[in-house]
XYZ file of C-alpha atoms in Angstrom:
774
model
C -63.884 -1.069 -26.318
C -63.096 -0.155 -22.726
C -59.618 1.261 -22.277
C -57.714 -0.411 -19.465
C -54.527 1.586 -18.979
C -52.762 -1.169 -17.010
C -53.002 -3.870 -19.712
C -49.800 -4.843 -21.480
C -51.196 -3.733 -24.804
C -52.152 -0.283 -23.621
C -48.975 0.114 -21.621
C -46.924 -0.832 -24.677
C -48.836 1.730 -26.745
C -48.353 4.328 -24.053
C -44.608 3.586 -23.832
C -44.092 3.770 -27.587
C -46.149 6.915 -27.995
C -44.561 8.371 -24.917
C -41.091 7.713 -26.301
C -41.961 9.321 -29.643
C -43.716 12.190 -27.905
C -40.740 12.729 -25.631
C -38.287 12.612 -28.534
C -40.395 14.991 -30.627
C -40.911 17.356 -27.725
C -37.214 17.301 -26.917
C -36.185 18.057 -30.493
C -38.919 20.668 -30.971
C -38.179 22.423 -27.720
C -34.439 22.375 -28.446
C -34.944 23.847 -31.926
C -37.412 26.470 -30.769
C -35.265 27.384 -27.804
C -32.185 27.790 -29.988
C -34.130 29.743 -32.595
C -35.619 31.998 -29.953
C -32.192 32.703 -28.459
C -30.760 33.390 -31.916
C -33.572 35.815 -32.759
C -33.169 37.653 -29.481
C -29.391 37.781 -29.956
C -29.829 39.102 -33.492
C -32.302 41.673 -32.216
C -29.716 42.919 -29.707
C -27.169 43.121 -32.519
C -29.705 45.057 -34.645
C -30.163 47.552 -31.818
C -26.405 48.015 -31.632
C -26.228 48.543 -35.423
C -29.101 51.033 -35.261
C -27.262 52.939 -32.556
C -24.146 53.128 -34.736
C -26.237 54.155 -37.786
C -27.828 56.944 -35.730
C -24.403 58.170 -34.718
C -23.301 58.027 -38.341
C -26.402 59.940 -39.581
C -25.859 62.659 -37.005
C -22.180 62.891 -37.939
C -22.968 63.164 -41.676
C -25.535 65.898 -41.049
C -23.004 67.717 -38.895
C -20.413 67.501 -41.698
C -23.009 68.769 -44.192
C -23.794 71.756 -42.007
C -20.124 72.461 -41.431
C -19.523 72.499 -45.199
C -22.372 74.997 -45.708
C -21.196 77.153 -42.816
C -17.643 77.135 -44.186
C -18.899 78.478 -47.536
C -20.924 81.111 -45.756
C -17.985 82.308 -43.618
C -15.904 82.920 -46.760
C -18.640 84.905 -48.586
C -17.438 88.532 -49.149
C -20.917 90.065 -49.200
C -21.761 88.364 -45.922
C -18.551 89.606 -44.374
C -19.355 93.157 -45.600
C -22.843 92.976 -44.083
C -21.288 91.931 -40.776
C -18.707 94.717 -40.959
C -21.338 97.382 -41.768
C -23.746 95.845 -39.258
C -26.399 95.478 -41.947
C -28.785 93.260 -40.040
C -31.398 92.761 -42.837
C -28.677 91.603 -45.213
C -27.273 89.336 -42.514
C -30.686 87.782 -41.929
C -31.321 87.370 -45.664
C -27.965 85.658 -46.213
C -28.483 83.381 -43.191
C -31.943 82.402 -44.442
C -30.747 81.752 -47.992
C -27.832 79.580 -46.913
C -30.009 77.844 -44.321
C -32.643 76.998 -46.902
C -29.953 75.808 -49.264
C -28.643 73.437 -46.550
C -32.156 72.598 -45.340
C -31.153 73.881 -41.907
C -33.870 74.512 -39.359
C -31.844 77.109 -37.413
C -29.209 79.739 -38.289
C -27.456 82.116 -35.870
C -24.947 84.951 -35.967
C -22.995 85.926 -32.871
C -20.484 88.662 -32.040
C -16.852 87.716 -31.428
C -17.619 87.827 -27.725
C -20.281 85.193 -28.221
C -23.284 87.467 -27.820
C -26.069 86.279 -30.136
C -27.067 89.040 -32.625
C -29.257 87.262 -35.189
C -31.337 84.060 -35.211
C -33.298 82.623 -38.148
C -36.111 81.923 -37.756
C -36.676 84.570 -35.111
C -38.346 83.411 -31.900
C -40.602 85.256 -29.563
C -38.124 84.814 -26.767
C -35.157 87.093 -26.247
C -31.975 86.141 -28.039
C -29.715 84.195 -25.711
C -26.346 82.593 -26.247
C -26.721 80.190 -23.356
C -28.014 77.164 -25.347
C -24.978 77.447 -27.635
C -22.265 78.082 -24.998
C -20.922 74.533 -24.902
C -20.547 74.312 -28.685
C -19.065 77.853 -28.817
C -16.460 76.982 -26.210
C -15.326 73.966 -28.196
C -15.203 76.105 -31.357
C -12.909 78.613 -29.613
C -10.538 75.744 -28.870
C -10.861 73.801 -32.094
C -11.654 76.507 -34.652
C -15.088 75.084 -35.339
C -17.369 72.552 -33.545
C -20.644 70.661 -33.675
C -23.000 69.404 -30.986
C -26.539 69.124 -29.749
C -28.321 72.159 -28.320
C -31.793 72.790 -26.898
C -33.749 75.764 -28.256
C -37.351 76.381 -27.193
C -37.419 72.864 -25.682
C -36.533 71.347 -29.056
C -33.280 69.500 -29.802
C -31.035 70.656 -32.616
C -27.849 69.290 -34.163
C -25.816 72.501 -34.262
C -22.494 73.512 -35.880
C -20.589 76.797 -35.438
C -17.627 78.378 -37.285
C -15.739 81.719 -37.068
C -15.982 84.574 -39.640
C -12.504 86.075 -40.106
C -11.736 89.326 -42.065
C -8.872 88.594 -41.402
C -9.453 88.822 -37.674
C -12.502 87.276 -35.950
C -15.533 89.456 -36.637
C -18.379 87.014 -35.882
C -19.511 83.416 -35.234
C -21.934 81.709 -37.658
C -24.006 78.667 -36.613
C -26.564 76.369 -38.228
C -28.596 73.482 -36.919
C -30.910 70.683 -37.948
C -33.933 69.861 -35.793
C -33.639 66.376 -34.271
C -37.172 65.250 -35.127
C -39.288 62.445 -36.549
C -37.621 62.760 -39.955
C -34.274 61.629 -38.557
C -36.042 58.877 -36.610
C -37.775 57.618 -39.752
C -34.567 57.740 -41.763
C -32.712 55.615 -39.176
C -35.712 53.271 -38.858
C -35.938 52.821 -42.638
C -32.263 51.826 -42.787
C -32.114 49.578 -39.711
C -35.707 48.425 -39.252
C -35.541 49.635 -35.621
C -38.142 51.922 -34.083
C -36.485 55.250 -33.119
C -37.868 57.804 -30.674
C -36.199 61.055 -29.587
C -37.376 62.222 -26.173
C -36.672 65.510 -24.394
C -37.448 65.551 -20.678
C -36.746 67.654 -17.679
C -36.567 65.392 -14.667
C -39.654 63.200 -14.816
C -41.548 65.647 -17.078
C -41.488 64.894 -20.802
C -41.062 68.071 -22.907
C -40.847 66.629 -26.399
C -41.103 63.255 -28.136
C -41.025 62.227 -31.776
C -42.795 58.948 -30.973
C -41.414 55.504 -31.915
C -40.880 55.730 -35.707
C -40.760 52.452 -37.640
C -39.299 51.681 -41.034
C -42.636 52.341 -42.753
C -42.868 55.882 -41.375
C -45.665 54.966 -38.962
C -45.711 55.830 -35.291
C -45.635 52.605 -33.243
C -46.952 52.072 -29.748
C -44.337 52.017 -26.994
C -46.097 49.103 -25.309
C -45.458 46.994 -28.432
C -41.679 47.074 -27.833
C -40.205 43.613 -27.250
C -36.562 44.719 -26.882
C -35.419 48.288 -26.310
C -32.343 50.327 -25.491
C -32.301 53.916 -24.305
C -29.365 56.274 -23.829
C -28.794 60.000 -23.436
C -27.510 62.100 -26.364
C -27.498 65.470 -24.623
C -27.751 66.641 -21.034
C -27.523 70.345 -20.044
C -29.280 72.659 -17.621
C -31.451 69.844 -16.280
C -32.768 68.892 -19.681
C -31.940 65.644 -21.422
C -32.262 64.367 -24.949
C -32.658 60.565 -24.985
C -32.961 58.244 -27.930
C -35.004 55.053 -27.490
C -34.314 52.221 -29.944
C -36.807 49.330 -29.897
C -37.956 46.327 -31.842
C -41.505 44.932 -31.790
C -42.297 41.348 -30.879
C -43.549 40.668 -34.378
C -40.355 42.001 -35.936
C -38.091 39.931 -33.667
C -40.059 36.704 -33.418
C -41.852 36.475 -36.769
C -39.408 33.799 -38.112
C -39.628 32.035 -34.751
C -43.422 31.857 -34.986
C -43.228 30.578 -38.545
C -40.791 27.854 -37.502
C -43.010 26.921 -34.547
C -46.003 26.511 -36.830
C -44.021 24.266 -39.175
C -42.677 22.152 -36.331
C -46.174 21.814 -34.834
C -47.449 20.430 -38.097
C -44.532 17.977 -38.289
C -45.130 17.048 -34.662
C -48.827 16.251 -35.209
C -48.122 14.206 -38.332
C -45.331 12.261 -36.615
C -47.450 11.495 -33.546
C -50.327 10.319 -35.727
C -48.088 7.998 -37.710
C -46.396 6.749 -34.514
C -49.814 6.008 -32.974
C -50.719 3.795 -35.913
C -47.413 1.927 -35.672
C -47.766 1.571 -31.874
C -51.306 0.164 -32.175
C -50.223 -2.405 -34.761
C -47.147 -3.441 -32.747
C -49.077 -3.580 -29.480
C -51.692 -5.841 -31.050
C -48.994 -8.139 -32.384
C -47.236 -8.450 -29.012
C -50.194 -8.303 -26.626
C -51.969 -11.412 -27.921
C -49.334 -13.909 -26.676
C -48.904 -11.898 -23.502
C -52.651 -12.125 -22.836
C -52.612 -15.879 -23.388
C -49.631 -16.323 -21.060
C -51.313 -14.049 -18.531
C -54.447 -16.204 -18.557
C -52.252 -19.242 -18.026
C -50.527 -17.552 -15.088
C -53.923 -16.680 -13.572
C -54.967 -20.315 -13.808
C -51.759 -21.298 -11.991
C -52.447 -18.663 -9.342
C -55.937 -20.118 -8.911
C -54.422 -23.550 -8.245
C -55.253 -25.087 -11.645
C -52.140 -26.995 -12.654
C -53.538 -29.194 -15.468
C -53.169 -26.725 -18.354
C -50.002 -25.979 -20.316
C -49.206 -22.792 -22.257
C -49.231 -23.145 -26.043
C -46.480 -22.142 -28.463
C -46.504 -18.492 -29.411
C -44.371 -18.433 -32.572
C -42.116 -15.720 -31.211
C -38.736 -16.801 -29.852
C -38.736 -14.886 -26.589
C -42.382 -15.732 -25.890
C -41.691 -19.411 -26.518
C -38.913 -19.209 -23.911
C -41.342 -17.486 -21.547
C -43.958 -20.168 -22.211
C -41.486 -22.906 -21.291
C -40.458 -20.959 -18.188
C -44.093 -20.609 -17.090
C -44.644 -24.318 -17.540
C -41.585 -25.043 -15.377
C -42.874 -22.509 -12.885
C -46.220 -24.310 -12.716
C -44.487 -27.533 -11.778
C -42.254 -25.805 -9.217
C -45.199 -23.918 -7.693
C -47.185 -27.144 -7.318
C -44.243 -28.801 -5.559
C -43.509 -25.768 -3.421
C -47.161 -25.394 -2.468
C -47.249 -28.971 -1.230
C -44.051 -28.371 0.708
C -45.298 -25.078 2.201
C -48.612 -26.660 3.154
C -46.703 -29.382 4.980
C -44.338 -26.873 6.639
C -47.275 -24.704 7.719
C -48.839 -27.612 9.576
C -45.807 -29.603 10.723
C -42.711 -29.000 12.804
C -39.586 -28.708 10.654
C -37.345 -30.664 13.052
C -39.522 -33.586 14.137
C -42.102 -33.765 11.345
C -44.921 -33.813 13.917
C -47.991 -31.563 13.616
C -47.214 -28.086 14.957
C -48.904 -25.899 17.536
C -51.524 -24.480 15.162
C -52.677 -27.910 13.990
C -52.963 -29.242 17.523
C -54.956 -26.187 18.607
C -57.292 -26.567 15.609
C -57.910 -30.242 16.452
C -58.535 -29.390 20.094
C -60.876 -26.574 19.101
C -62.947 -28.917 16.930
C -63.062 -31.591 19.627
C -64.197 -29.105 22.269
C -66.875 -27.707 19.932
C -68.115 -31.261 19.319
C -68.444 -31.769 23.084
C -65.879 -34.565 23.188
C -64.118 -35.540 26.403
C -60.420 -34.999 25.749
C -57.380 -35.578 27.907
C -54.451 -33.258 27.207
C -51.063 -34.752 28.073
C -48.140 -32.318 27.891
C -44.683 -33.886 27.702
C -41.519 -31.859 28.336
C -37.973 -33.201 28.242
C -36.613 -32.616 31.726
C -33.319 -30.653 31.915
C -33.168 -30.151 28.149
C -31.250 -26.881 28.521
C -28.467 -28.760 30.299
C -28.379 -31.299 27.486
C -27.999 -28.483 24.965
C -25.252 -26.869 27.038
C -23.358 -30.116 27.500
C -23.746 -31.659 24.032
C -24.406 -28.654 21.814
C -27.474 -27.693 19.818
C -26.851 -30.145 17.020
C -26.955 -33.154 19.324
C -29.781 -31.469 21.239
C -31.813 -31.522 18.021
C -31.017 -35.254 17.621
C -32.326 -35.842 21.142
C -35.567 -34.004 20.295
C -36.026 -36.018 17.108
C -35.479 -39.255 19.002
C -37.970 -38.297 21.709
C -40.497 -37.271 19.053
C -40.081 -40.621 17.279
C -40.542 -42.570 20.511
C -43.637 -40.558 21.447
C -45.108 -41.114 17.986
C -44.527 -44.873 18.258
C -45.992 -44.990 21.769
C -49.141 -43.063 20.838
C -51.854 -44.779 18.810
C -53.249 -43.464 15.541
C -56.309 -42.229 17.445
C -54.174 -39.787 19.401
C -53.164 -36.391 18.075
C -49.506 -35.712 18.890
C -47.654 -32.514 18.077
C -44.592 -30.489 19.010
C -45.962 -27.195 20.329
C -42.806 -25.359 21.437
C -39.161 -25.947 22.324
C -38.977 -29.344 24.011
C -42.736 -29.542 24.729
C -45.070 -32.073 23.054
C -48.833 -32.343 23.462
C -51.002 -35.420 22.970
C -54.796 -35.182 22.623
C -56.468 -38.377 23.799
C -60.200 -38.724 23.190
C -61.466 -40.928 25.991
C -63.695 -40.918 29.052
C -61.349 -42.986 31.192
C -60.892 -42.351 34.895
C -57.699 -41.116 36.518
C -56.216 -44.578 37.004
C -56.654 -45.472 33.355
C -55.107 -42.187 32.282
C -52.138 -42.816 34.578
C -51.711 -46.269 33.084
C -51.883 -44.849 29.562
C -49.307 -42.180 30.388
C -47.015 -44.777 31.963
C -47.205 -46.888 28.783
C -46.107 -43.828 26.798
C -43.446 -42.805 29.318
C -41.684 -46.165 29.548
C -40.273 -46.408 26.003
C -39.519 -42.701 25.771
C -37.369 -42.624 28.913
C -35.091 -45.437 27.748
C -31.431 -44.331 27.691
C -30.258 -42.759 24.458
C -26.766 -43.315 23.027
C -25.278 -40.491 20.941
C -21.580 -40.268 20.026
C -20.660 -42.916 22.580
C -22.544 -41.001 25.273
C -25.440 -42.443 27.252
C -28.163 -39.898 27.936
C -30.857 -40.651 30.486
C -34.143 -39.108 29.332
C -36.776 -37.971 31.822
C -40.165 -36.444 31.099
C -42.159 -33.791 32.924
C -45.786 -34.734 32.277
C -48.819 -32.565 32.993
C -52.375 -33.796 32.441
C -55.513 -31.719 31.935
C -58.991 -33.134 31.330
C -61.556 -31.319 29.215
C -64.217 -30.301 30.122
C -63.561 -31.276 33.765
C -60.669 -28.821 34.174
C -61.315 -26.251 31.408
C -64.219 -25.065 29.261
C -62.260 -23.086 26.656
C -59.128 -23.698 24.668
C -57.056 -20.905 26.227
C -57.710 -22.145 29.772
C -56.973 -25.733 28.780
C -53.712 -24.706 27.079
C -52.584 -22.576 30.008
C -53.390 -25.277 32.556
C -51.233 -27.842 30.737
C -48.315 -25.476 31.401
C -49.257 -25.275 35.093
C -49.529 -29.054 35.358
C -46.203 -29.530 33.543
C -44.454 -27.087 35.919
C -45.936 -28.926 38.888
C -44.587 -32.184 37.482
C -41.139 -30.598 37.177
C -41.254 -29.467 40.810
C -42.218 -33.006 41.881
C -39.220 -34.498 40.115
C -40.911 -35.699 36.909
C -43.953 -37.330 38.466
C -47.057 -37.297 36.298
C -49.229 -34.479 37.594
C -52.961 -34.109 37.072
C -54.137 -30.516 37.157
C -55.942 -29.629 40.386
C -58.685 -26.976 40.596
C -57.390 -23.738 42.101
C -53.878 -24.012 40.662
C -54.788 -21.567 37.917
C -55.683 -18.939 40.488
C -52.268 -19.373 42.093
C -50.681 -19.044 38.638
C -52.714 -15.910 37.941
C -51.596 -14.492 41.288
C -47.984 -15.074 40.318
C -48.553 -13.347 36.963
C -50.243 -10.424 38.722
C -47.309 -10.068 41.102
C -44.721 -10.324 38.305
C -46.556 -7.767 36.162
C -47.006 -5.436 39.145
C -43.368 -5.211 40.287
C -42.373 -2.313 38.055
C -45.636 -0.329 38.575
C -45.359 -1.054 42.312
C -41.915 0.556 42.416
C -42.927 3.512 40.239
C -46.188 4.205 42.093
C -44.757 3.957 45.600
C -46.555 0.766 46.608
C -43.309 -0.706 47.951
C -41.633 0.573 51.100
C -38.721 -0.233 53.392
C -38.882 -1.000 57.106
C -35.882 -1.449 59.366
C -35.361 -3.964 62.193
C -32.683 -2.827 64.676
C -29.672 -4.958 65.625
C -28.240 -4.521 69.139
C -24.697 -5.270 70.278
C -25.189 -7.587 73.279
C -22.020 -6.427 75.045
C -22.832 -2.685 74.978
C -26.615 -2.732 74.408
C -26.083 -0.171 71.603
C -27.971 -0.165 68.340
C -25.243 -0.524 65.742
C -27.174 -1.610 62.693
C -30.613 -2.133 61.139
C -31.699 -4.647 58.548
C -33.615 -3.185 55.592
C -36.714 -5.257 54.801
C -38.910 -4.671 51.743
C -42.681 -4.499 52.097
C -45.302 -4.392 49.330
C -48.928 -3.435 49.822
C -50.518 -4.385 46.486
C -53.656 -2.380 45.542
C -55.677 -5.546 44.769
C -53.778 -8.417 46.438
C -53.036 -6.544 49.652
C -49.793 -7.144 51.588
C -47.470 -9.565 49.769
C -44.790 -11.503 51.617
C -41.211 -10.524 50.659
C -40.363 -14.219 50.259
C -43.091 -14.459 47.614
C -42.434 -11.386 45.494
C -38.625 -11.569 45.769
C -38.696 -15.148 44.455
C -40.967 -14.115 41.574
C -38.766 -11.097 40.830
C -35.804 -13.473 40.505
C -37.756 -15.810 38.259
C -38.903 -12.976 35.953
C -35.498 -11.267 35.775
C -36.676 -8.119 37.624
C -34.673 -8.577 40.812
C -32.115 -5.972 39.759
C -34.885 -3.352 39.544
C -35.925 -4.197 43.107
C -32.318 -4.006 44.317
C -31.777 -0.635 42.604
C -34.919 0.688 44.286
C -33.733 -0.640 47.692
C -30.309 1.000 47.198
C -31.862 4.395 46.345
C -34.277 4.227 49.276
C -31.537 3.208 51.751
C -29.382 6.104 50.495
C -32.225 8.552 51.158
C -32.939 7.081 54.611
C -29.253 7.123 55.627
C -29.002 10.769 54.580
C -32.143 11.553 56.629
C -30.770 9.723 59.694
C -27.416 11.409 59.398
C -29.075 14.833 59.192
C -30.888 14.029 62.437
C -27.808 12.752 64.268
C -28.382 9.004 63.824
C -25.348 7.077 62.630
C -25.849 3.307 62.273
C -25.081 0.702 59.648
C -27.588 -0.963 57.338
C -27.859 -4.571 56.219
C -29.534 -5.514 52.938
C -30.250 -8.984 51.547
C -28.913 -10.143 48.188
C -30.615 -12.894 46.186
C -28.913 -15.781 44.470
C -29.384 -14.218 41.020
C -27.905 -10.908 42.071
C -24.608 -12.091 43.506
C -23.868 -13.944 40.251
C -24.401 -10.861 38.071
C -21.479 -8.773 36.847
C -23.519 -5.559 37.318
C -23.842 -6.054 41.085
C -20.955 -3.735 41.974
C -22.336 -0.927 39.781
C -25.792 -1.361 41.347
C -24.458 -1.020 44.911
C -21.876 1.674 44.123
C -24.087 4.693 45.109
C -24.752 3.167 48.537
C -21.106 2.247 49.191
C -19.889 5.714 48.168
C -22.369 7.484 50.461
C -21.649 5.520 53.625
C -18.909 6.525 55.968
C -16.643 4.167 57.875
C -18.919 4.192 60.915
C -21.966 3.390 58.778
C -20.951 0.043 57.371
C -23.096 -1.627 54.750
C -23.640 -5.324 55.384
C -24.630 -7.585 52.513
C -26.484 -10.710 53.699
C -26.186 -13.747 51.408
C -27.039 -17.405 51.863
C -24.595 -20.200 51.213
C -27.037 -21.859 48.838
C -26.964 -18.723 46.679
C -23.269 -19.328 46.014
C -23.912 -22.709 44.440
C -25.320 -21.364 41.127
C -22.110 -19.706 39.940
C -19.578 -19.902 42.783
C -16.634 -18.326 40.954
C -18.530 -15.216 39.765
C -20.322 -14.838 43.103
C -17.078 -14.962 45.099
C -15.412 -12.453 42.765
C -18.327 -10.047 43.169
C -18.420 -10.341 46.955
C -14.653 -9.844 47.306
C -14.829 -6.752 45.094
C -17.595 -5.364 47.314
C -15.545 -6.148 50.457
C -12.671 -4.207 48.923
C -14.993 -1.181 48.634
C -15.928 -1.352 52.331
C -18.936 -3.643 52.422
C -19.306 -6.363 55.086
C -20.404 -9.859 54.050
C -22.770 -11.785 56.286
C -23.686 -15.452 55.811
C -27.445 -15.532 56.381
C -29.382 -18.581 57.640
C -26.127 -20.235 58.691
C -26.647 -23.813 59.819
C -29.386 -24.601 57.317
C -29.273 -25.673 53.679
C -25.888 -26.582 52.201
C -23.556 -25.283 54.926
C -19.981 -26.118 54.028
C -16.812 -25.260 55.938
C -14.840 -25.295 52.679
C -17.282 -22.820 51.173
C -17.082 -20.701 54.339
C -13.304 -20.627 54.063
C -13.414 -19.514 50.423
C -16.018 -16.843 51.108
C -14.133 -15.286 54.072
C -17.191 -13.397 55.408
C -17.308 -10.791 58.185
C -20.148 -12.321 60.194
C -22.326 -15.398 60.627
C -26.058 -15.091 61.175
C -27.640 -17.927 63.160
C -30.941 -18.963 61.594
C -34.016 -18.187 63.668
C -35.092 -21.857 63.597
C -32.332 -22.547 66.163
C -33.127 -19.504 68.301
C -36.894 -19.519 68.859
C -36.960 -22.393 71.438
C -33.343 -22.075 72.432
C -33.842 -22.146 76.243
C -35.846 -25.419 76.193
C -34.129 -27.327 73.367
C -30.696 -28.837 74.153
C -30.093 -29.725 70.466
C -30.599 -26.124 69.456
C -28.299 -25.002 72.294
C -25.599 -27.362 71.092
C -25.828 -26.099 67.488
C -25.872 -22.429 68.586
C -22.863 -22.947 70.888
C -21.029 -24.647 68.027
C -21.769 -21.793 65.585
C -20.733 -19.095 68.080
C -17.510 -20.919 68.912
C -16.769 -21.525 65.214
C -17.442 -17.913 64.294
C -15.264 -16.446 67.013
C -12.386 -18.813 66.266
C -12.583 -17.665 62.622
C -12.574 -14.018 63.767
C -16.187 -13.399 62.714
C -19.049 -11.624 64.419
C -22.040 -13.817 65.268
C -25.568 -12.461 64.882
C -28.656 -14.220 66.270
C -31.966 -13.431 64.573
C -35.526 -14.284 65.554
C -35.121 -13.617 69.310
C -38.646 -13.381 70.665
C -38.217 -13.998 74.406
C -35.966 -13.037 77.292
C -34.698 -16.571 77.852
C -33.165 -16.756 74.372
C -31.696 -13.261 74.813
C -30.056 -14.137 78.136
C -28.733 -17.439 76.796
C -27.092 -15.802 73.783
C -25.677 -13.034 75.973
C -24.036 -15.564 78.290
C -22.698 -17.595 75.339
C -20.971 -14.524 73.876
C -23.044 -13.809 70.754
C -22.194 -10.383 69.331
C -25.481 -9.028 67.955
C -29.167 -9.797 68.438
C -32.214 -9.146 66.244
C -35.852 -10.040 66.801
C -39.269 -9.046 68.052
C -38.009 -9.125 71.638
C -35.857 -6.104 70.757
C -38.154 -4.458 68.232
C -40.428 -5.166 65.321
C -39.445 -3.670 61.945
C -40.383 0.011 61.705
C -40.368 2.824 59.104
C -37.218 4.891 58.668
C -38.736 7.982 60.359
C -39.593 5.996 63.501
C -36.022 4.727 63.847
C -34.705 8.102 65.046
C -37.055 8.378 68.028
C -36.819 4.667 68.835
C -33.000 4.642 68.929
C -33.062 7.757 71.135
C -35.441 6.094 73.592
C -33.394 2.891 73.549
C -30.155 4.762 74.306
C -31.884 6.439 77.241
C -32.789 3.004 78.701
C -29.582 1.230 77.664
C -28.427 0.846 81.261
C -31.522 -1.248 82.043
C -30.534 -3.751 79.316
C -27.032 -3.999 80.794
C -28.229 -4.254 84.431
C -30.963 -6.802 83.809
C -29.138 -9.160 81.483
C -29.436 -11.836 84.169
C -32.919 -10.885 85.379
C -35.841 -13.199 84.709
C -37.462 -10.622 82.389
C -35.731 -7.466 81.148
C -37.874 -4.365 81.013
C -37.845 -2.535 77.701
């Protein structure tokens, strides 16, 4: 049998065994951990007990020696031997009493402390120095005990006075601190004992670690140990090391671990058997339900799960059956939603594209008719989105009724519908077919007591005459629809070459930002001259763009596309920065003139306009006025916001000029509300001014109107001397045109203005001449 860890059966076994294993491990680890800590704690306590036992053994031996020494100090014969200075007798007595007390060392010293006899005798000279500390305490206390070092060996030493009745000598005895004491303490406490004598790092003497059996243990076998100093004098130390072996400390722990391991193995084995049996019992219905679920996932909805005989699984079986029904219903609904528009119920964009793709692959001749509800955004704004949706549903229903079953009709986006008509009809027949569809759709619609006139923008593309692939065909329906919108809802048949114009527009729109960043755009300035003084008082900033692939692009073209694509603010910000740099350059070179810049319709209706122009207004001084040229038609989009923006800019020092005055939607009421600073006569009235009486009448009227309103009047597009002289005689204030100068780069302005000022008198003297000399 192949083990599949992710099956329910195996996972259930793993969970059950894992739970038992975790529980057993937790209990075992807890018990072993507690036992280990207890054994270690007990071992520390044992070391403390052993230390106290050692102290007690040393104290008892000291008391034993003191008792023997006390008997010796009261012996009359011994006192007589001391008095007569009988050294052999003294030595014999010391040896006898020492043997009786099992002492390893006996000494006799003069009252002054000078050592006279030592048993056993050593090869070294007799010296009192090892016994000084104990002797000093005996002088104070009458008798004393302590540890001394003789011939690099440690002794437990006691000393007492010999009085007859005055002090005639000092008697001392000592036990050697050796392996016997270590074994005695070890046998009582079970702790390994080692006495060590060392001088600095050099070890002089060691009994070795003695255990309770009298054997010498290895130091490396110590599991716990304590070491402290018993004696320290003249650079030599006596340390005692108490230790316990690992086996001694942890033997019960190891026994318990073995027992628990056996219990652990038995428990796991039994649990495995139980888990296998339980997993088999529960996995069978799960496997059957799983197979049923797989059949549902595969789209097989004819089977039903059987009863399982277990309450919870029966509930699950019923739930899966209900799920099968719900999935089948939901799948049908999702399939419909994936291929149809939720609002209108028509086929959606993907379905229409698939049908078109198949038709084009089959080589069929197909006419694509794109319908768009004209002015739908205004309908939404006026009636709200809810009623806007009702309008769309109505239009969709009318289109569906007008199209035959042979036509594929779908809603492809927003308010756009596309019909695919398989036919080889000529243009007239297509127009007739479109008119038959248009007529019922454009009937007035009544919603909430409101009559809505419906109009359609209709673009037509023929495949394969106008496109050989689906992307081109789709894109060209958009171009044809837009052309229909521009021609006031007339049906428009795509014309070859329109796509190239559309691609050019896309190239220009996509190249505006890179053009600014890469320095493809530049500013040129066309001077404006005051006719009365012949001085250059201002220059109009004009944007130029030399595209790397399209070449020079007209400002009228790329400014319009920048407005349409929402990038006009970027262009204005670039113009403001460039004008600021050029004004600073002119001012540094002694040129002080104003600058006029043009504002588009979109810009003057934006609330950010003041912030965009703020750097330029703050830089300019009073003598370097900034003139903002706007057209009256630009005010019609959002008059209230536009007027508020322009008045705020006037308050900050900007001058407002009405550009192209006399054309478009000129309105005296609008002019009164705007309250500009100057009027700019459109060049269409100026070019043939000397030979056209109608133009003269209009120009005279504008000049007279402007002056009576207290405004300056600027004439642009002056290209000949006759127009210049006429405007001078009629009292125009400023002139601009090729007759004065063509637009030039900012650097050239400095030299040009200097040359003009040098010849200014000639302009004033020859104002009435047939041809002024520049």
